[in-house]
mmCIF file of C-alpha atoms in Angstrom:
data_model
loop_
_atom_site.group_PDB
_atom_site.id
_atom_site.type_symbol
_atom_site.label_atom_id
_atom_site.label_comp_id
_atom_site.label_asym_id
_atom_site.label_seq_id
_atom_site.Cartn_x
_atom_site.Cartn_y
_atom_site.Cartn_z
ATOM 1 C CA UNK D 1 1.924 -4.494 42.943
ATOM 2 C CA UNK D 2 -0.477 -2.850 39.870
ATOM 3 C CA UNK D 3 -3.613 -4.116 40.039
ATOM 4 C CA UNK D 4 -4.999 -5.919 36.527
ATOM 5 C CA UNK D 5 -8.188 -5.085 35.450
ATOM 6 C CA UNK D 6 -10.143 -7.742 33.564
ATOM 7 C CA UNK D 7 -9.305 -6.983 30.097
ATOM 8 C CA UNK D 8 -13.517 -7.032 29.200
ATOM 9 C CA UNK D 9 -13.742 -4.191 31.986
ATOM 10 C CA UNK D 10 -15.435 -0.297 30.632
ATOM 11 C CA UNK D 11 -12.005 0.781 32.210
ATOM 12 C CA UNK D 12 -9.731 -1.501 30.265
ATOM 13 C CA UNK D 13 -11.459 -0.736 27.105
ATOM 14 C CA UNK D 14 -11.250 2.807 27.508
ATOM 15 C CA UNK D 15 -7.354 2.848 28.233
ATOM 16 C CA UNK D 16 -7.145 0.559 25.245
ATOM 17 C CA UNK D 17 -9.084 2.916 22.721
ATOM 18 C CA UNK D 18 -6.916 5.846 24.107
ATOM 19 C CA UNK D 19 -3.905 4.144 23.450
ATOM 20 C CA UNK D 20 -5.106 3.243 20.112
ATOM 21 C CA UNK D 21 -6.182 7.095 19.464
ATOM 22 C CA UNK D 22 -2.615 8.110 20.640
ATOM 23 C CA UNK D 23 -0.728 5.736 18.142
ATOM 24 C CA UNK D 24 -2.963 6.803 15.246
ATOM 25 C CA UNK D 25 -2.144 10.066 15.656
ATOM 26 C CA UNK D 26 1.618 9.684 16.253
ATOM 27 C CA UNK D 27 1.606 7.833 12.714
ATOM 28 C CA UNK D 28 -0.701 10.786 11.285
ATOM 29 C CA UNK D 29 1.518 13.507 13.004
ATOM 30 C CA UNK D 30 4.568 11.241 11.295
ATOM 31 C CA UNK D 31 3.238 10.989 7.955
ATOM 32 C CA UNK D 32 2.001 15.003 7.842
ATOM 33 C CA UNK D 33 5.555 15.962 8.533
ATOM 34 C CA UNK D 34 6.975 13.508 6.063
ATOM 35 C CA UNK D 35 5.092 14.862 3.207
ATOM 36 C CA UNK D 36 5.273 18.374 4.325
ATOM 37 C CA UNK D 37 9.609 18.468 4.599
ATOM 38 C CA UNK D 38 8.944 16.455 0.582
ATOM 39 C CA UNK D 39 7.413 19.501 -0.569
ATOM 40 C CA UNK D 40 9.356 21.846 0.791
ATOM 41 C CA UNK D 41 12.527 19.996 -0.028
ATOM 42 C CA UNK D 42 11.400 20.581 -3.775
ATOM 43 C CA UNK D 43 11.219 24.071 -3.246
ATOM 44 C CA UNK D 44 15.187 24.535 -4.085
ATOM 45 C CA UNK D 45 14.244 24.241 -7.421
ATOM 46 C CA UNK D 46 11.662 26.906 -7.147
ATOM 47 C CA UNK D 47 13.094 29.866 -5.944
ATOM 48 C CA UNK D 48 15.031 30.981 -8.694
ATOM 49 C CA UNK D 49 13.070 28.300 -11.318
ATOM 50 C CA UNK D 50 15.060 25.865 -12.347
ATOM 51 C CA UNK D 51 13.503 23.838 -15.281
ATOM 52 C CA UNK D 52 16.595 21.353 -15.606
ATOM 53 C CA UNK D 53 16.529 20.275 -12.164
ATOM 54 C CA UNK D 54 12.987 19.870 -10.870
ATOM 55 C CA UNK D 55 10.737 17.602 -12.239
ATOM 56 C CA UNK D 56 7.885 19.627 -11.736
ATOM 57 C CA UNK D 57 9.034 22.680 -13.680
ATOM 58 C CA UNK D 58 10.663 20.940 -16.178
ATOM 59 C CA UNK D 59 8.861 21.256 -19.654
ATOM 60 C CA UNK D 60 7.086 24.371 -18.477
ATOM 61 C CA UNK D 61 9.758 27.096 -19.271
ATOM 62 C CA UNK D 62 7.895 28.719 -22.340
ATOM 63 C CA UNK D 63 4.172 28.629 -19.939
ATOM 64 C CA UNK D 64 6.222 30.229 -16.580
ATOM 65 C CA UNK D 65 4.996 33.835 -16.638
ATOM 66 C CA UNK D 66 2.530 35.837 -16.087
ATOM 67 C CA UNK D 67 -0.291 35.348 -14.104
ATOM 68 C CA UNK D 68 0.749 31.140 -13.872
ATOM 69 C CA UNK D 69 4.178 32.298 -12.182
ATOM 70 C CA UNK D 70 2.268 34.734 -9.807
ATOM 71 C CA UNK D 71 -0.163 31.093 -9.413
ATOM 72 C CA UNK D 72 2.804 29.143 -8.625
ATOM 73 C CA UNK D 73 4.515 31.242 -6.206
ATOM 74 C CA UNK D 74 0.931 32.311 -4.330
ATOM 75 C CA UNK D 75 0.417 28.442 -4.097
ATOM 76 C CA UNK D 76 3.213 27.033 -3.306
ATOM 77 C CA UNK D 77 3.791 29.658 -0.318
ATOM 78 C CA UNK D 78 -0.152 29.363 1.053
ATOM 79 C CA UNK D 79 0.275 25.250 0.692
ATOM 80 C CA UNK D 80 2.189 24.707 3.614
ATOM 81 C CA UNK D 81 0.646 26.941 5.574
ATOM 82 C CA UNK D 82 -2.383 25.221 4.825
ATOM 83 C CA UNK D 83 -1.097 21.873 5.953
ATOM 84 C CA UNK D 84 0.651 22.968 9.564
ATOM 85 C CA UNK D 85 -2.974 24.544 10.093
ATOM 86 C CA UNK D 86 -4.738 21.191 8.785
ATOM 87 C CA UNK D 87 -2.291 18.966 10.751
ATOM 88 C CA UNK D 88 -2.944 21.455 13.687
ATOM 89 C CA UNK D 89 -6.883 21.104 13.443
ATOM 90 C CA UNK D 90 -6.709 17.795 12.933
ATOM 91 C CA UNK D 91 -3.923 16.648 15.613
ATOM 92 C CA UNK D 92 -5.757 19.175 18.487
ATOM 93 C CA UNK D 93 -9.691 18.703 17.605
ATOM 94 C CA UNK D 94 -10.710 21.238 19.863
ATOM 95 C CA UNK D 95 -9.414 19.876 23.670
ATOM 96 C CA UNK D 96 -9.715 22.748 26.207
ATOM 97 C CA UNK D 97 -6.507 23.396 26.520
ATOM 98 C CA UNK D 98 -5.876 24.585 22.634
ATOM 99 C CA UNK D 99 -9.794 25.376 21.729
ATOM 100 C CA UNK D 100 -9.000 28.703 21.034
ATOM 101 C CA UNK D 101 -6.181 28.447 18.741
ATOM 102 C CA UNK D 102 -7.914 25.978 17.012
ATOM 103 C CA UNK D 103 -10.642 28.362 16.403
ATOM 104 C CA UNK D 104 -8.099 30.802 15.039
ATOM 105 C CA UNK D 105 -6.383 28.165 13.103
ATOM 106 C CA UNK D 106 -9.593 26.913 11.454
ATOM 107 C CA UNK D 107 -10.687 30.235 10.357
ATOM 108 C CA UNK D 108 -7.192 31.414 8.704
ATOM 109 C CA UNK D 109 -7.890 28.062 6.666
ATOM 110 C CA UNK D 110 -11.291 28.466 5.843
ATOM 111 C CA UNK D 111 -9.815 32.013 4.607
ATOM 112 C CA UNK D 112 -7.185 30.455 3.050
ATOM 113 C CA UNK D 113 -7.910 27.694 0.841
ATOM 114 C CA UNK D 114 -10.924 29.495 -1.446
ATOM 115 C CA UNK D 115 -9.151 32.637 -1.068
ATOM 116 C CA UNK D 116 -5.303 31.499 -2.507
ATOM 117 C CA UNK D 117 -4.883 28.304 -2.169
ATOM 118 C CA UNK D 118 -7.796 26.991 -4.291
ATOM 119 C CA UNK D 119 -7.529 29.980 -7.270
ATOM 120 C CA UNK D 120 -3.941 29.664 -7.973
ATOM 121 C CA UNK D 121 -4.302 25.695 -8.213
ATOM 122 C CA UNK D 122 -7.235 26.436 -10.379
ATOM 123 C CA UNK D 123 -5.090 28.697 -12.761
ATOM 124 C CA UNK D 124 -2.018 26.654 -13.028
ATOM 125 C CA UNK D 125 -4.589 24.011 -14.355
ATOM 126 C CA UNK D 126 -5.127 25.250 -17.359
ATOM 127 C CA UNK D 127 -1.877 24.849 -18.031
ATOM 128 C CA UNK D 128 -1.034 21.268 -16.957
#
């Protein structure tokens, strides 16, 4: 027979809060996986570039050379990595069992975004 805790007890409130946090984490994880899969699904039109089938590349046939092309491929290579690292950082929260991986992931993300992702996005923005 299970012991029923009063609904106003601190232990019951703490348990409900943990359940709510877990539900939110699961929803965020599902959303992040969906976004990542949607992004990766579009890559079928990017390698090699298909200007007719791709919604993003449509109309960029005449600007898709030189620095723009390099920036585009740097951006699509570093973007999903950044999303995965950011997701791990959000969901791990620096718990003791993943603290070392949390720190390493944070360092990689802190380098990846300002050194690759943001500059490539800014180069691409010039041709938007």
